CSV table of C-alpha atoms in Angstrom, one decimal:
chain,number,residue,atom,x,y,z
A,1,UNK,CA,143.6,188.1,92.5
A,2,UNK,CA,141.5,191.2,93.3
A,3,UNK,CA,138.5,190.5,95.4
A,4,UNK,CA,135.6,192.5,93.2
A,5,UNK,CA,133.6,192.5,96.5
A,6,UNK,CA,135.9,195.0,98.1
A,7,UNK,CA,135.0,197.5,94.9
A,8,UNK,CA,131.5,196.9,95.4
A,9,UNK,CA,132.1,197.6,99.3
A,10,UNK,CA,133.9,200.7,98.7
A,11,UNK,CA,131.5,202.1,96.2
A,12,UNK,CA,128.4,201.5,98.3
A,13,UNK,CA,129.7,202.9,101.1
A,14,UNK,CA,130.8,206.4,99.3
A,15,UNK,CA,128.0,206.4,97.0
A,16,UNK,CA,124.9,204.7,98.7
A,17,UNK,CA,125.6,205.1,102.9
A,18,UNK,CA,127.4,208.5,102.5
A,19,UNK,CA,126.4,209.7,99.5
A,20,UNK,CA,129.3,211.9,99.0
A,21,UNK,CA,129.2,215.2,97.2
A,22,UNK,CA,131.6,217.4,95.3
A,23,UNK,CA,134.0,218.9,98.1
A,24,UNK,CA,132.8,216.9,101.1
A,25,UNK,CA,135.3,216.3,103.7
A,26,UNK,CA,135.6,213.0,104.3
A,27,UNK,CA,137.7,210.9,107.2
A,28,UNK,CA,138.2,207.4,107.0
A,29,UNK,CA,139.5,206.4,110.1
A,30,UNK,CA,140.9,202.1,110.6
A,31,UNK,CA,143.6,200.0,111.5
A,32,UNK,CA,146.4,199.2,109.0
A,33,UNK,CA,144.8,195.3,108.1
A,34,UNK,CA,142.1,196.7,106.9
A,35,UNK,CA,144.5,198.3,103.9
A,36,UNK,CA,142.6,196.9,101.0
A,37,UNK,CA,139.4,198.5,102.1
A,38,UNK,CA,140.7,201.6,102.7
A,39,UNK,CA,142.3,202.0,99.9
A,40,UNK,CA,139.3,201.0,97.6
A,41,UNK,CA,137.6,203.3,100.1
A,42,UNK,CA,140.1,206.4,99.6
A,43,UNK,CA,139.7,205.5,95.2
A,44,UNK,CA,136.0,205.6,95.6
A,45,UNK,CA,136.0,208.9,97.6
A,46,UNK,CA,138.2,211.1,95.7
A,47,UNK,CA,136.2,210.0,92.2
A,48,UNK,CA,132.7,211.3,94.1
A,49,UNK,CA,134.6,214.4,94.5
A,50,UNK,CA,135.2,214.5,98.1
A,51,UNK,CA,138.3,216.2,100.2
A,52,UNK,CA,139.4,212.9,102.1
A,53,UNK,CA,141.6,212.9,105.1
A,54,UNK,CA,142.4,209.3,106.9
A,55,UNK,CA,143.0,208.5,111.0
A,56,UNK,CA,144.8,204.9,110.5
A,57,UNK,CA,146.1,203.1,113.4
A,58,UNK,CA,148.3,200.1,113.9
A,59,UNK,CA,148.4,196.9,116.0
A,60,UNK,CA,148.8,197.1,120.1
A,61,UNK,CA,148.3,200.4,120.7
A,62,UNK,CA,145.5,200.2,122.8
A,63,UNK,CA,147.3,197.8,124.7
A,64,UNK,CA,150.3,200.2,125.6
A,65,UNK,CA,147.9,203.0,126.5
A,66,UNK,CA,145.9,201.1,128.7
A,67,UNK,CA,149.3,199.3,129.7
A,68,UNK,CA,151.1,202.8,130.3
A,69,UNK,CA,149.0,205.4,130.9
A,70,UNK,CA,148.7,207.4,133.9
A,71,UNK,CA,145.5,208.8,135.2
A,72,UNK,CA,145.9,212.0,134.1
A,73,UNK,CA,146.7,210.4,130.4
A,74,UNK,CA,143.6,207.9,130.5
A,75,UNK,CA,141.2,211.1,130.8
A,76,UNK,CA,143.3,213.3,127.9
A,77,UNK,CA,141.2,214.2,124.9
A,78,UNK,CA,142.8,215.1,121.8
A,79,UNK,CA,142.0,218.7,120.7
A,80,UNK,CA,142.7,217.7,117.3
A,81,UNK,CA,140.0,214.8,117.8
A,82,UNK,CA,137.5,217.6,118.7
A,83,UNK,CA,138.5,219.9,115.7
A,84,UNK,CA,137.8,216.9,113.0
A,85,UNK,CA,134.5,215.8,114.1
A,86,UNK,CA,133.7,219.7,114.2
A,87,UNK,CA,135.0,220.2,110.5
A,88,UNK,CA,134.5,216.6,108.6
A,89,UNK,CA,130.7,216.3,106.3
A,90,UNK,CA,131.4,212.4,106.6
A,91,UNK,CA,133.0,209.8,108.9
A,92,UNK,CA,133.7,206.3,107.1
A,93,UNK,CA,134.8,203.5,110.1
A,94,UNK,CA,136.4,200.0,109.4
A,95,UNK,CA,136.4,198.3,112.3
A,96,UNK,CA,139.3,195.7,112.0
A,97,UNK,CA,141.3,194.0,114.8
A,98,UNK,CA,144.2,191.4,114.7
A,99,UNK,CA,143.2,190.4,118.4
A,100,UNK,CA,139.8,190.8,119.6
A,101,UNK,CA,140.9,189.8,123.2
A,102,UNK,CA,143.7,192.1,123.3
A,103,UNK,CA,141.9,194.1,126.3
A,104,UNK,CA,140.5,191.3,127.7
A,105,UNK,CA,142.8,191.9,131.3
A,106,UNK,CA,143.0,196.0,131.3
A,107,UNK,CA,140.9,197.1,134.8
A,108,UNK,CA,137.6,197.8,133.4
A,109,UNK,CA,138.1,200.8,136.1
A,110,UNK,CA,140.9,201.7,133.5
A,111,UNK,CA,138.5,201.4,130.3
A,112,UNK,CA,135.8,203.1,132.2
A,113,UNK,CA,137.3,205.9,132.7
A,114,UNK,CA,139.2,206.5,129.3
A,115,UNK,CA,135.5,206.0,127.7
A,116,UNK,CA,134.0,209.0,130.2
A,117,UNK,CA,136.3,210.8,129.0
A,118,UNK,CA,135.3,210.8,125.2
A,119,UNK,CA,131.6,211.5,126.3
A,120,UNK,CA,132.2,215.0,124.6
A,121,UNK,CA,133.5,213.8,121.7
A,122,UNK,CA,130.5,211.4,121.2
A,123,UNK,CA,128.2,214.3,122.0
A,124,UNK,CA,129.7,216.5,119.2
A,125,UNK,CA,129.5,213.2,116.9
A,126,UNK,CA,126.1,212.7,118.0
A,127,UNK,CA,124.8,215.8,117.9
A,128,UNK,CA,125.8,216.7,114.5
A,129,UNK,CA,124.7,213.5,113.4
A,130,UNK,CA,121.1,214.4,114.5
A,131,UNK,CA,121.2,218.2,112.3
A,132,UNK,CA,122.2,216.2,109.4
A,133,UNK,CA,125.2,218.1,109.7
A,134,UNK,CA,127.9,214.9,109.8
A,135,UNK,CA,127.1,211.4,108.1
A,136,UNK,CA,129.0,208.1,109.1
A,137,UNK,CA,128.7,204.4,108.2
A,138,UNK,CA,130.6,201.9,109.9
A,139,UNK,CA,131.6,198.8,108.1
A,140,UNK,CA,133.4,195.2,108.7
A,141,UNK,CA,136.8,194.3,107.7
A,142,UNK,CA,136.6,190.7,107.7
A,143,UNK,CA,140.0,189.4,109.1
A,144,UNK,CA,141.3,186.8,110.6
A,145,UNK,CA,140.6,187.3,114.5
A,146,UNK,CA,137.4,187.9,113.6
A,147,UNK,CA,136.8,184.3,111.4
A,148,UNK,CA,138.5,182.5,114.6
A,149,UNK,CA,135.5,184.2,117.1
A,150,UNK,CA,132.9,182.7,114.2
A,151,UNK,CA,135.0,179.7,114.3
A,152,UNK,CA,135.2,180.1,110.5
A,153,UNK,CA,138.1,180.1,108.0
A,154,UNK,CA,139.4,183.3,106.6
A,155,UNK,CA,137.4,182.9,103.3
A,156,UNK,CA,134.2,181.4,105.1
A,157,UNK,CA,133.9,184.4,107.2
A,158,UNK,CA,134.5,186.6,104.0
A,159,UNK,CA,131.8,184.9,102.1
A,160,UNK,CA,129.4,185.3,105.3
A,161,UNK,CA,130.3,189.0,105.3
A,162,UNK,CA,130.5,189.4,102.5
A,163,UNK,CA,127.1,187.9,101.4
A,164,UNK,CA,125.4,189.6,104.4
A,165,UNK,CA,126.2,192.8,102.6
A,166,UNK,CA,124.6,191.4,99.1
A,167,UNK,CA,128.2,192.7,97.7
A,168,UNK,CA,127.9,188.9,95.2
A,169,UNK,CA,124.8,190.7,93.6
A,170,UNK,CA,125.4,192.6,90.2
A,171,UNK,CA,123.8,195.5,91.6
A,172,UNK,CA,124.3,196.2,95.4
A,173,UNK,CA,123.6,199.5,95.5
A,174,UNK,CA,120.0,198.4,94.3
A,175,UNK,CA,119.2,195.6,96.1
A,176,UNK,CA,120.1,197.8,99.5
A,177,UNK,CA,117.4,200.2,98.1
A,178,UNK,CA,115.1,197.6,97.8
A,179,UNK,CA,115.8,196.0,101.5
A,180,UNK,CA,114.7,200.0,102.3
A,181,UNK,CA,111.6,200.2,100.1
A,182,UNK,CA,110.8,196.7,102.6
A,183,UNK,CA,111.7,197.5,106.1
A,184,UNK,CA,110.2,200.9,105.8
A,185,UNK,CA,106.4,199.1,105.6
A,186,UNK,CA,107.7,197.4,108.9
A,187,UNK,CA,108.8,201.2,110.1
A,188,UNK,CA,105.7,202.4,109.2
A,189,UNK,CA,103.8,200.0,111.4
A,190,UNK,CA,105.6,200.2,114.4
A,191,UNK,CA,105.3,204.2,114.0
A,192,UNK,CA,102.0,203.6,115.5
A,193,UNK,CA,102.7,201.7,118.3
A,194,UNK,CA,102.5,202.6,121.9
A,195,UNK,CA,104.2,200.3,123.8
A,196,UNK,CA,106.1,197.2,123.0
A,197,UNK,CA,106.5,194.0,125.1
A,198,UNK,CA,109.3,191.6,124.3
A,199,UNK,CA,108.7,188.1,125.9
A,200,UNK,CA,111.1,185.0,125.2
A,201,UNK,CA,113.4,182.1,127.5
A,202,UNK,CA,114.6,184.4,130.2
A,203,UNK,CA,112.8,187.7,128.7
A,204,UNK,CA,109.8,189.5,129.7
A,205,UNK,CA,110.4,193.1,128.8
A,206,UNK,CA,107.6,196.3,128.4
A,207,UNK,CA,108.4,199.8,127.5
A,208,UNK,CA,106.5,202.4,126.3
A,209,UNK,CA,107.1,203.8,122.9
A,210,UNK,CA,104.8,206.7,122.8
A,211,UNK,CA,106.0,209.6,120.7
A,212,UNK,CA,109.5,208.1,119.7
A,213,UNK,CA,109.8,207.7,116.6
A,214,UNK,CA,111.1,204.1,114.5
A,215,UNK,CA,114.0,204.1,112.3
A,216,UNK,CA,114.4,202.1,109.5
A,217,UNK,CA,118.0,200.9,109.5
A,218,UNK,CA,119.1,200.5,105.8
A,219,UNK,CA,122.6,200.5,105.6
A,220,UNK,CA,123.6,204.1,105.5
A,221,UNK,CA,124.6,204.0,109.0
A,222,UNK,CA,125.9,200.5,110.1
A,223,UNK,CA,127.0,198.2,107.1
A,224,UNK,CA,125.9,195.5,106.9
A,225,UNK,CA,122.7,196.5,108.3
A,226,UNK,CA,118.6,195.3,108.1
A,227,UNK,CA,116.7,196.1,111.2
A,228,UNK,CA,114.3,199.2,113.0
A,229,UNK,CA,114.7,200.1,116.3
A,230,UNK,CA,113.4,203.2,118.6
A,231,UNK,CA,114.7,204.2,122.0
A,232,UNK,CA,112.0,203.9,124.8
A,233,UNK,CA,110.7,206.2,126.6
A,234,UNK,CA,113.6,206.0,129.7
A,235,UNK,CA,111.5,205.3,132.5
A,236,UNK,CA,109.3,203.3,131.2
A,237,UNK,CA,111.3,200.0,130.8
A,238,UNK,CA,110.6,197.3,133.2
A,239,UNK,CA,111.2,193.8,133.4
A,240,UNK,CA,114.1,191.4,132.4
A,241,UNK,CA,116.2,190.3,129.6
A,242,UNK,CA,118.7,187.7,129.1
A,243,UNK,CA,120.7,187.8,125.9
A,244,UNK,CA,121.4,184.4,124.4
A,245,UNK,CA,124.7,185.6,122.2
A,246,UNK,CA,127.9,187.1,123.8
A,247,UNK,CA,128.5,190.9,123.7
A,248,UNK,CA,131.9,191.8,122.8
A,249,UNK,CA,133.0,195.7,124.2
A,250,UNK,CA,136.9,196.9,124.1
A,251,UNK,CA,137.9,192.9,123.8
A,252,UNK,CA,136.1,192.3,127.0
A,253,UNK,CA,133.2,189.3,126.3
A,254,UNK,CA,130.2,189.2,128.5
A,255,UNK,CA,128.1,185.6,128.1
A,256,UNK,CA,124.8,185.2,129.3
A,257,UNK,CA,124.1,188.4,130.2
A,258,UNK,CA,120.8,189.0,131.9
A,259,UNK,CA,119.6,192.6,132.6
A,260,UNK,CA,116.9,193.1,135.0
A,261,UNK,CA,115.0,197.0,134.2
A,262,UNK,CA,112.8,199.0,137.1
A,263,UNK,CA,111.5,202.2,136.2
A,264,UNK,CA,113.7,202.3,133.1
A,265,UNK,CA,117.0,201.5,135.7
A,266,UNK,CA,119.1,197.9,135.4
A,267,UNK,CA,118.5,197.3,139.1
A,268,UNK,CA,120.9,193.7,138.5
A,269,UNK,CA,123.0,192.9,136.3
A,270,UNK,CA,124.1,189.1,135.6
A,271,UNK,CA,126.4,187.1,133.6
A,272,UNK,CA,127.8,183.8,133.2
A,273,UNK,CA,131.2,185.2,132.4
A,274,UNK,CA,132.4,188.8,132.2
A,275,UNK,CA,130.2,189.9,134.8
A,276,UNK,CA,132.6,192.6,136.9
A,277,UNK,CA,133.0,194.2,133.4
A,278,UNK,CA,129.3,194.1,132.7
A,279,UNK,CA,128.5,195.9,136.5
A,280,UNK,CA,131.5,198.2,135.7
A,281,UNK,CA,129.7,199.5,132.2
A,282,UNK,CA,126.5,200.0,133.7
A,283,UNK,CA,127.9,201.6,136.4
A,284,UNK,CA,130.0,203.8,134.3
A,285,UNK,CA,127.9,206.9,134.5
A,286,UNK,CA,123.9,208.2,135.2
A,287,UNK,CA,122.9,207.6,131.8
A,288,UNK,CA,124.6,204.0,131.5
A,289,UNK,CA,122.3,202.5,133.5
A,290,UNK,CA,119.3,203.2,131.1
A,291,UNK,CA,118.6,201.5,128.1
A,292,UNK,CA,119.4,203.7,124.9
A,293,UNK,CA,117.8,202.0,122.3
């Protein structure tokens, strides 16, 4: 039976996060298991109007590359990777995985180095992004690798996904506007703080905030979304951190990581497991070091 929640998904996304237009050009790019979405996704798109072109991959590629590749392959950047993000008006991402812990064993060396090489890409992403010129969501395909990292059942982990995303209201689209209309009084007051100190187990962290600006996160980017967040002034950060829920990056998962900031720098960096990986992304390049945001 057709899940009515993947409609809803699709047509939020298009309509409300991208707000597609009459001859946009669209990429949707995802992995193959995420095909119900993506097609909803694709339906949705082409009724707003929009010129849609799609980047879908399939299962263990990754693995060969990292598997296979030599080092002059790990650091090669598709030209035609560059051309899209140049050209496309929209960028819709499913993120979907059959494994999660398909990289878990690559050389983080290895993933390092295959990430620094994308830095340009992300700065054309990024950049455009800033203009206006390019908009992107990102969304969740709710699959079964993912339910077994919640330790959830297939259909409990769509339900939780689902219902994070308020897809079971009539109206989605208008209860998202109304989570804005809310988190934009919280915006508002931050806007006119200075500086911020976090303190919590294992956390005492200042930074200064003065003349960034707060953005209210409202699901047009990340879906689903609901929170505000600046980036510090970079060499302001001081103090320590110690995160309390695992970070997952390229199937590699990092537990009780603890981050300890000087002059806006991680001077240590400590976790209970994944640590090597952890030293080997903030050692990637001068930047990684800093906090973003």
């Amino acid at each position: 039976m057709k899940d009515l929640r993947i409609e809803k998904l699709a047509r939020l996304l298009c309509r409300y996060s991208l707000k597609l237009k009459p001859r946009d050009v669209v990429a949707i790019t995802s992995d193959t298991i995420a095909a119900p979405l993506i097609r909803a996704c694709y339906r949705e798109a082409l009724r707003c109007g929009a010129f849609v072109t799609t980047d879908l991959r399939i299962e263990a590629l990754d693995e060969i590359f990292y598997a296979e590749a030599n080092a002059e392959q790990l650091r090669w950047v598709s030209p035609f990777a560059k051309y899209k993000l140049q050209k496309i008006d929209a960028s819709l991402g499913i993120w979907a995985d059959e494994n999660t812990k398909a990289l878990t064993n690559v050389d983080p060396k290895r993933l390092a180095a295959a990430s620094a090489a994308r830095k340009p890409l992300n700065k054309i992403f990024m950049d455009r992004s800033a203009r206006g010129a390019l908009r992107w969501v990102g969304t969740q395909w709710p699959c079964q690798a993912s339910a077994q990292d919640a330790e959830m059942s297939l259909e409990e982990y769509e339900d939780f996904v689902y219902g994070a995303g308020h897809l079971d209201d009539p109206d989605p689209i208008r209860t998202w506007e109304r989570i804005s209309k809310s988190q934009q009084a919280l915006t508002d007051f931050l806007n006119q703080a200075r500086e911020v100190r976090i303190v919590a187990d294992g956390t005492d962290l200042r930074y200064s905030c003065k003349g960034r600006r707060w953005i209210n996160c409202d699901g047009h980017y990340n879906f689903p979304d609901g929170e505000v967040f600046t980036g510090p002034v970079e060499s302001s950060v001081t103090g320590t951190i110690s995160f309390s829920f695992p970070a997952v990056h390229h199937g590699r998962e990092v537990e009780g990581a603890r981050l300890t900031f000087e002059a806006g720098k991680v001077v240590k960096a400590e976790a209970r497991k994944g640590e090597e990986f952890l030293r080997a992304m903030v050692a990637m390049d001068r930047g990684s070091c800093y906090l973003g945001e």
